[in-house]
Amino acid sequence: QVQLVESGGGSVQAGGSLRLSCAASENIYARCIGWFRQAPGKEREAVAAVYARRNSTGYADSVKGRFTISQDNAKINTYLEIHPVKPEDTAIYYCSAASRPWWDCTSTMNGADFGYWGRGTQVTVSS
């Protein structure tokens, strides 16, 4: 069982920067990690994913150029940097790990393939 804990959310003004962190309970080199978000009244959407074994990343079209996903060398922490933040980035952000290891999820980022989820961290962007 992979446990994930997000941090780094909060209130930020549009145009600023934000860095979200996701701490895993174990080394996640072999497991695809994704960031998802859910805004009020909207469905959950994938925003970014990373698969360390192939050094591959994926991004939703809506966030390309503003979001950057990365991991630390120990492959325990996964980060999501947002710059510049926009009011439409307001949402709860969730970190997730793919249900099966040794599989690259970065081209699909389908939520159904992720079996481990954190509790989320709230991001609120004011204009």
mmCIF file with all atom_site columns, C-alpha atoms in Angstrom:
data_model
loop_
_atom_site.group_PDB
_atom_site.id
_atom_site.type_symbol
_atom_site.label_atom_id
_atom_site.label_alt_id
_atom_site.label_comp_id
_atom_site.label_asym_id
_atom_site.label_entity_id
_atom_site.label_seq_id
_atom_site.pdbx_PDB_ins_code
_atom_site.Cartn_x
_atom_site.Cartn_y
_atom_site.Cartn_z
_atom_site.occupancy
_atom_site.B_iso_or_equiv
_atom_site.pdbx_formal_charge
_atom_site.auth_seq_id
_atom_site.auth_comp_id
_atom_site.auth_asym_id
_atom_site.auth_atom_id
_atom_site.pdbx_PDB_model_num
ATOM 1   C CA . GLN A 1 1   ? 0.000   0.000  0.000   1.00 0.00 ? 1   GLN A CA 1
ATOM 2   C CA . VAL A 1 2   ? 1.432   3.314  -1.085  1.00 0.00 ? 2   VAL A CA 1
ATOM 3   C CA . GLN A 1 3   ? 0.500   6.201  1.143   1.00 0.00 ? 3   GLN A CA 1
ATOM 4   C CA . LEU A 1 4   ? 0.627   9.744  -0.194  1.00 0.00 ? 4   LEU A CA 1
ATOM 5   C CA . VAL A 1 5   ? 0.489   13.053 1.634   1.00 0.00 ? 5   VAL A CA 1
ATOM 6   C CA . GLU A 1 6   ? 0.135   16.368 -0.175  1.00 0.00 ? 6   GLU A CA 1
ATOM 7   C CA . SER A 1 7   ? 1.253   19.749 1.127   1.00 0.00 ? 7   SER A CA 1
ATOM 8   C CA . GLY A 1 8   ? 1.934   23.237 -0.119  1.00 0.00 ? 8   GLY A CA 1
ATOM 9   C CA . GLY A 1 9   ? -1.541  24.414 -0.932  1.00 0.00 ? 9   GLY A CA 1
ATOM 10  C CA . GLY A 1 10  ? -2.928  27.741 0.182   1.00 0.00 ? 10  GLY A CA 1
ATOM 11  C CA . SER A 1 11  ? -4.098  31.093 -1.057  1.00 0.00 ? 11  SER A CA 1
ATOM 12  C CA . VAL A 1 12  ? -2.136  32.910 -3.726  1.00 0.00 ? 12  VAL A CA 1
ATOM 13  C CA . GLN A 1 13  ? -2.702  35.855 -6.017  1.00 0.00 ? 13  GLN A CA 1
ATOM 14  C CA . ALA A 1 14  ? -2.974  35.396 -9.737  1.00 0.00 ? 14  ALA A CA 1
ATOM 15  C CA . GLY A 1 15  ? 0.367   35.725 -11.425 1.00 0.00 ? 15  GLY A CA 1
ATOM 16  C CA . GLY A 1 16  ? 2.241   34.263 -8.515  1.00 0.00 ? 16  GLY A CA 1
ATOM 17  C CA . SER A 1 17  ? 3.839   30.861 -8.032  1.00 0.00 ? 17  SER A CA 1
ATOM 18  C CA . LEU A 1 18  ? 3.002   27.776 -6.055  1.00 0.00 ? 18  LEU A CA 1
ATOM 19  C CA . ARG A 1 19  ? 4.808   24.526 -5.332  1.00 0.00 ? 19  ARG A CA 1
ATOM 20  C CA . LEU A 1 20  ? 2.865   21.511 -4.208  1.00 0.00 ? 20  LEU A CA 1
ATOM 21  C CA . SER A 1 21  ? 4.583   18.517 -2.656  1.00 0.00 ? 21  SER A CA 1
ATOM 22  C CA . CYS A 1 22  ? 3.595   14.878 -2.423  1.00 0.00 ? 22  CYS A CA 1
ATOM 23  C CA . ALA A 1 23  ? 5.411   12.628 0.018   1.00 0.00 ? 23  ALA A CA 1
ATOM 24  C CA . ALA A 1 24  ? 5.178   8.887  -0.609  1.00 0.00 ? 24  ALA A CA 1
ATOM 25  C CA . SER A 1 25  ? 5.575   6.186  2.013   1.00 0.00 ? 25  SER A CA 1
ATOM 26  C CA . GLU A 1 26  ? 8.024   4.288  -0.187  1.00 0.00 ? 26  GLU A CA 1
ATOM 27  C CA . ASN A 1 27  ? 10.338  4.679  -3.155  1.00 0.00 ? 27  ASN A CA 1
ATOM 28  C CA . ILE A 1 28  ? 8.201   5.305  -6.237  1.00 0.00 ? 28  ILE A CA 1
ATOM 29  C CA . TYR A 1 29  ? 10.793  4.841  -8.962  1.00 0.00 ? 29  TYR A CA 1
ATOM 30  C CA . ALA A 1 30  ? 8.737   2.059  -10.535 1.00 0.00 ? 30  ALA A CA 1
ATOM 31  C CA . ARG A 1 31  ? 5.336   3.622  -10.084 1.00 0.00 ? 31  ARG A CA 1
ATOM 32  C CA . CYS A 1 32  ? 3.743   6.323  -12.176 1.00 0.00 ? 32  CYS A CA 1
ATOM 33  C CA . ILE A 1 33  ? 2.685   9.343  -10.130 1.00 0.00 ? 33  ILE A CA 1
ATOM 34  C CA . GLY A 1 34  ? -0.014  11.779 -11.142 1.00 0.00 ? 34  GLY A CA 1
ATOM 35  C CA . TRP A 1 35  ? -1.415  15.080 -9.984  1.00 0.00 ? 35  TRP A CA 1
ATOM 36  C CA . PHE A 1 36  ? -5.144  15.605 -10.358 1.00 0.00 ? 36  PHE A CA 1
ATOM 37  C CA . ARG A 1 37  ? -7.398  18.462 -9.401  1.00 0.00 ? 37  ARG A CA 1
ATOM 38  C CA . GLN A 1 38  ? -11.074 18.975 -8.776  1.00 0.00 ? 38  GLN A CA 1
ATOM 39  C CA . ALA A 1 39  ? -12.686 22.384 -8.823  1.00 0.00 ? 39  ALA A CA 1
ATOM 40  C CA . PRO A 1 40  ? -16.084 23.053 -7.216  1.00 0.00 ? 40  PRO A CA 1
ATOM 41  C CA . GLY A 1 41  ? -18.850 21.693 -9.389  1.00 0.00 ? 41  GLY A CA 1
ATOM 42  C CA . LYS A 1 42  ? -16.446 20.133 -11.855 1.00 0.00 ? 42  LYS A CA 1
ATOM 43  C CA . GLU A 1 43  ? -15.138 16.666 -12.496 1.00 0.00 ? 43  GLU A CA 1
ATOM 44  C CA . ARG A 1 44  ? -11.697 15.612 -11.406 1.00 0.00 ? 44  ARG A CA 1
ATOM 45  C CA . GLU A 1 45  ? -9.093  16.141 -14.093 1.00 0.00 ? 45  GLU A CA 1
ATOM 46  C CA . ALA A 1 46  ? -5.521  14.995 -14.529 1.00 0.00 ? 46  ALA A CA 1
ATOM 47  C CA . VAL A 1 47  ? -2.998  17.795 -14.814 1.00 0.00 ? 47  VAL A CA 1
ATOM 48  C CA . ALA A 1 48  ? 0.405   16.105 -14.818 1.00 0.00 ? 48  ALA A CA 1
ATOM 49  C CA . ALA A 1 49  ? 2.154   12.774 -14.394 1.00 0.00 ? 49  ALA A CA 1
ATOM 50  C CA . VAL A 1 50  ? 5.686   11.467 -14.094 1.00 0.00 ? 50  VAL A CA 1
ATOM 51  C CA . TYR A 1 51  ? 7.256   8.041  -14.519 1.00 0.00 ? 51  TYR A CA 1
ATOM 52  C CA . ALA A 1 52  ? 10.776  8.001  -13.155 1.00 0.00 ? 52  ALA A CA 1
ATOM 53  C CA . ARG A 1 53  ? 11.873  4.729  -14.738 1.00 0.00 ? 53  ARG A CA 1
ATOM 54  C CA . ARG A 1 54  ? 11.586  6.225  -18.209 1.00 0.00 ? 54  ARG A CA 1
ATOM 55  C CA . ASN A 1 55  ? 12.157  9.817  -17.122 1.00 0.00 ? 55  ASN A CA 1
ATOM 56  C CA . SER A 1 56  ? 8.883   10.678 -18.827 1.00 0.00 ? 56  SER A CA 1
ATOM 57  C CA . THR A 1 57  ? 6.317   13.333 -17.997 1.00 0.00 ? 57  THR A CA 1
ATOM 58  C CA . GLY A 1 58  ? 2.873   14.243 -19.250 1.00 0.00 ? 58  GLY A CA 1
ATOM 59  C CA . TYR A 1 59  ? 0.688   17.332 -18.970 1.00 0.00 ? 59  TYR A CA 1
ATOM 60  C CA . ALA A 1 60  ? -2.891  18.239 -19.704 1.00 0.00 ? 60  ALA A CA 1
ATOM 61  C CA . ASP A 1 61  ? -3.163  20.672 -22.611 1.00 0.00 ? 61  ASP A CA 1
ATOM 62  C CA . SER A 1 62  ? -4.801  23.220 -20.327 1.00 0.00 ? 62  SER A CA 1
ATOM 63  C CA . VAL A 1 63  ? -1.715  23.512 -18.114 1.00 0.00 ? 63  VAL A CA 1
ATOM 64  C CA . LYS A 1 64  ? 1.191   23.026 -20.505 1.00 0.00 ? 64  LYS A CA 1
ATOM 65  C CA . GLY A 1 65  ? 3.774   25.731 -20.142 1.00 0.00 ? 65  GLY A CA 1
ATOM 66  C CA . ARG A 1 66  ? 2.653   26.662 -16.623 1.00 0.00 ? 66  ARG A CA 1
ATOM 67  C CA . PHE A 1 67  ? 2.847   23.408 -14.664 1.00 0.00 ? 67  PHE A CA 1
ATOM 68  C CA . THR A 1 68  ? 6.041   21.457 -14.028 1.00 0.00 ? 68  THR A CA 1
ATOM 69  C CA . ILE A 1 69  ? 6.143   18.052 -12.388 1.00 0.00 ? 69  ILE A CA 1
ATOM 70  C CA . SER A 1 70  ? 9.347   16.732 -10.865 1.00 0.00 ? 70  SER A CA 1
ATOM 71  C CA . GLN A 1 71  ? 10.707  14.321 -8.290  1.00 0.00 ? 71  GLN A CA 1
ATOM 72  C CA . ASP A 1 72  ? 13.582  14.287 -5.848  1.00 0.00 ? 72  ASP A CA 1
ATOM 73  C CA . ASN A 1 73  ? 16.570  12.009 -6.321  1.00 0.00 ? 73  ASN A CA 1
ATOM 74  C CA . ALA A 1 74  ? 15.364  9.624  -3.639  1.00 0.00 ? 74  ALA A CA 1
ATOM 75  C CA . LYS A 1 75  ? 12.125  9.150  -5.586  1.00 0.00 ? 75  LYS A CA 1
ATOM 76  C CA . ILE A 1 76  ? 10.072  9.759  -2.478  1.00 0.00 ? 76  ILE A CA 1
ATOM 77  C CA . ASN A 1 77  ? 8.738   13.244 -3.120  1.00 0.00 ? 77  ASN A CA 1
ATOM 78  C CA . THR A 1 78  ? 6.919   14.482 -6.191  1.00 0.00 ? 78  THR A CA 1
ATOM 79  C CA . TYR A 1 79  ? 6.422   18.176 -6.822  1.00 0.00 ? 79  TYR A CA 1
ATOM 80  C CA . LEU A 1 80  ? 4.069   20.259 -8.908  1.00 0.00 ? 80  LEU A CA 1
ATOM 81  C CA . GLU A 1 81  ? 5.143   23.807 -9.634  1.00 0.00 ? 81  GLU A CA 1
ATOM 82  C CA . ILE A 1 82  ? 2.646   26.269 -11.018 1.00 0.00 ? 82  ILE A CA 1
ATOM 83  C CA . HIS A 1 83  ? 3.639   29.585 -12.574 1.00 0.00 ? 83  HIS A CA 1
ATOM 84  C CA . PRO A 1 84  ? 1.910   31.817 -13.234 1.00 0.00 ? 84  PRO A CA 1
ATOM 85  C CA . VAL A 1 85  ? -1.132  30.740 -11.249 1.00 0.00 ? 85  VAL A CA 1
ATOM 86  C CA . LYS A 1 86  ? -4.534  31.700 -12.592 1.00 0.00 ? 86  LYS A CA 1
ATOM 87  C CA . PRO A 1 87  ? -7.938  31.936 -10.882 1.00 0.00 ? 87  PRO A CA 1
ATOM 88  C CA . GLU A 1 88  ? -9.054  28.858 -12.829 1.00 0.00 ? 88  GLU A CA 1
ATOM 89  C CA . ASP A 1 89  ? -6.375  26.853 -11.012 1.00 0.00 ? 89  ASP A CA 1
ATOM 90  C CA . THR A 1 90  ? -8.494  27.053 -7.868  1.00 0.00 ? 90  THR A CA 1
ATOM 91  C CA . ALA A 1 91  ? -9.206  23.463 -6.870  1.00 0.00 ? 91  ALA A CA 1
ATOM 92  C CA . ILE A 1 92  ? -8.296  20.646 -4.535  1.00 0.00 ? 92  ILE A CA 1
ATOM 93  C CA . TYR A 1 93  ? -5.117  19.029 -5.820  1.00 0.00 ? 93  TYR A CA 1
ATOM 94  C CA . TYR A 1 94  ? -4.590  15.334 -5.328  1.00 0.00 ? 94  TYR A CA 1
ATOM 95  C CA . CYS A 1 95  ? -1.462  13.249 -5.655  1.00 0.00 ? 95  CYS A CA 1
ATOM 96  C CA . SER A 1 96  ? -1.946  9.693  -6.850  1.00 0.00 ? 96  SER A CA 1
ATOM 97  C CA . ALA A 1 97  ? 0.023   6.573  -7.654  1.00 0.00 ? 97  ALA A CA 1
ATOM 98  C CA . ALA A 1 98  ? -0.746  4.082  -10.384 1.00 0.00 ? 98  ALA A CA 1
ATOM 99  C CA . SER A 1 99  ? -2.292  0.814  -9.249  1.00 0.00 ? 99  SER A CA 1
ATOM 100 C CA . ARG A 1 100 ? 0.305   -1.288 -11.028 1.00 0.00 ? 100 ARG A CA 1
ATOM 101 C CA . PRO A 1 101 ? 4.027   -0.664 -11.030 1.00 0.00 ? 101 PRO A CA 1
ATOM 102 C CA . TRP A 1 102 ? 6.390   -0.752 -14.016 1.00 0.00 ? 102 TRP A CA 1
ATOM 103 C CA . TRP A 1 103 ? 3.877   1.029  -16.214 1.00 0.00 ? 103 TRP A CA 1
ATOM 104 C CA . ASP A 1 104 ? 4.112   4.417  -17.868 1.00 0.00 ? 104 ASP A CA 1
ATOM 105 C CA . CYS A 1 105 ? 0.899   6.391  -17.388 1.00 0.00 ? 105 CYS A CA 1
ATOM 106 C CA . THR A 1 106 ? 2.144   9.728  -18.712 1.00 0.00 ? 106 THR A CA 1
ATOM 107 C CA . SER A 1 107 ? 0.495   9.436  -22.121 1.00 0.00 ? 107 SER A CA 1
ATOM 108 C CA . THR A 1 108 ? -2.959  8.534  -20.805 1.00 0.00 ? 108 THR A CA 1
ATOM 109 C CA . MET A 1 109 ? -3.240  9.933  -17.251 1.00 0.00 ? 109 MET A CA 1
ATOM 110 C CA . ASN A 1 110 ? -6.507  8.095  -16.751 1.00 0.00 ? 110 ASN A CA 1
ATOM 111 C CA . GLY A 1 111 ? -7.754  8.403  -13.186 1.00 0.00 ? 111 GLY A CA 1
ATOM 112 C CA . ALA A 1 112 ? -9.128  4.867  -13.288 1.00 0.00 ? 112 ALA A CA 1
ATOM 113 C CA . ASP A 1 113 ? -5.564  3.552  -13.461 1.00 0.00 ? 113 ASP A CA 1
ATOM 114 C CA . PHE A 1 114 ? -4.578  5.173  -10.184 1.00 0.00 ? 114 PHE A CA 1
ATOM 115 C CA . GLY A 1 115 ? -5.351  3.186  -7.064  1.00 0.00 ? 115 GLY A CA 1
ATOM 116 C CA . TYR A 1 116 ? -3.599  5.210  -4.385  1.00 0.00 ? 116 TYR A CA 1
ATOM 117 C CA . TRP A 1 117 ? -4.668  8.714  -3.487  1.00 0.00 ? 117 TRP A CA 1
ATOM 118 C CA . GLY A 1 118 ? -3.727  11.394 -1.027  1.00 0.00 ? 118 GLY A CA 1
ATOM 119 C CA . ARG A 1 119 ? -6.297  13.461 0.808   1.00 0.00 ? 119 ARG A CA 1
ATOM 120 C CA . GLY A 1 120 ? -5.640  16.543 -1.267  1.00 0.00 ? 120 GLY A CA 1
ATOM 121 C CA . THR A 1 121 ? -4.492  20.087 -0.691  1.00 0.00 ? 121 THR A CA 1
ATOM 122 C CA . GLN A 1 122 ? -6.597  23.160 -1.402  1.00 0.00 ? 122 GLN A CA 1
ATOM 123 C CA . VAL A 1 123 ? -5.341  25.817 -3.788  1.00 0.00 ? 123 VAL A CA 1
ATOM 124 C CA . THR A 1 124 ? -7.196  29.120 -3.978  1.00 0.00 ? 124 THR A CA 1
ATOM 125 C CA . VAL A 1 125 ? -6.154  31.762 -6.482  1.00 0.00 ? 125 VAL A CA 1
ATOM 126 C CA . SER A 1 126 ? -7.492  35.287 -6.182  1.00 0.00 ? 126 SER A CA 1
ATOM 127 C CA . SER A 1 127 ? -7.578  37.733 -9.046  1.00 0.00 ? 127 SER A CA 1
#
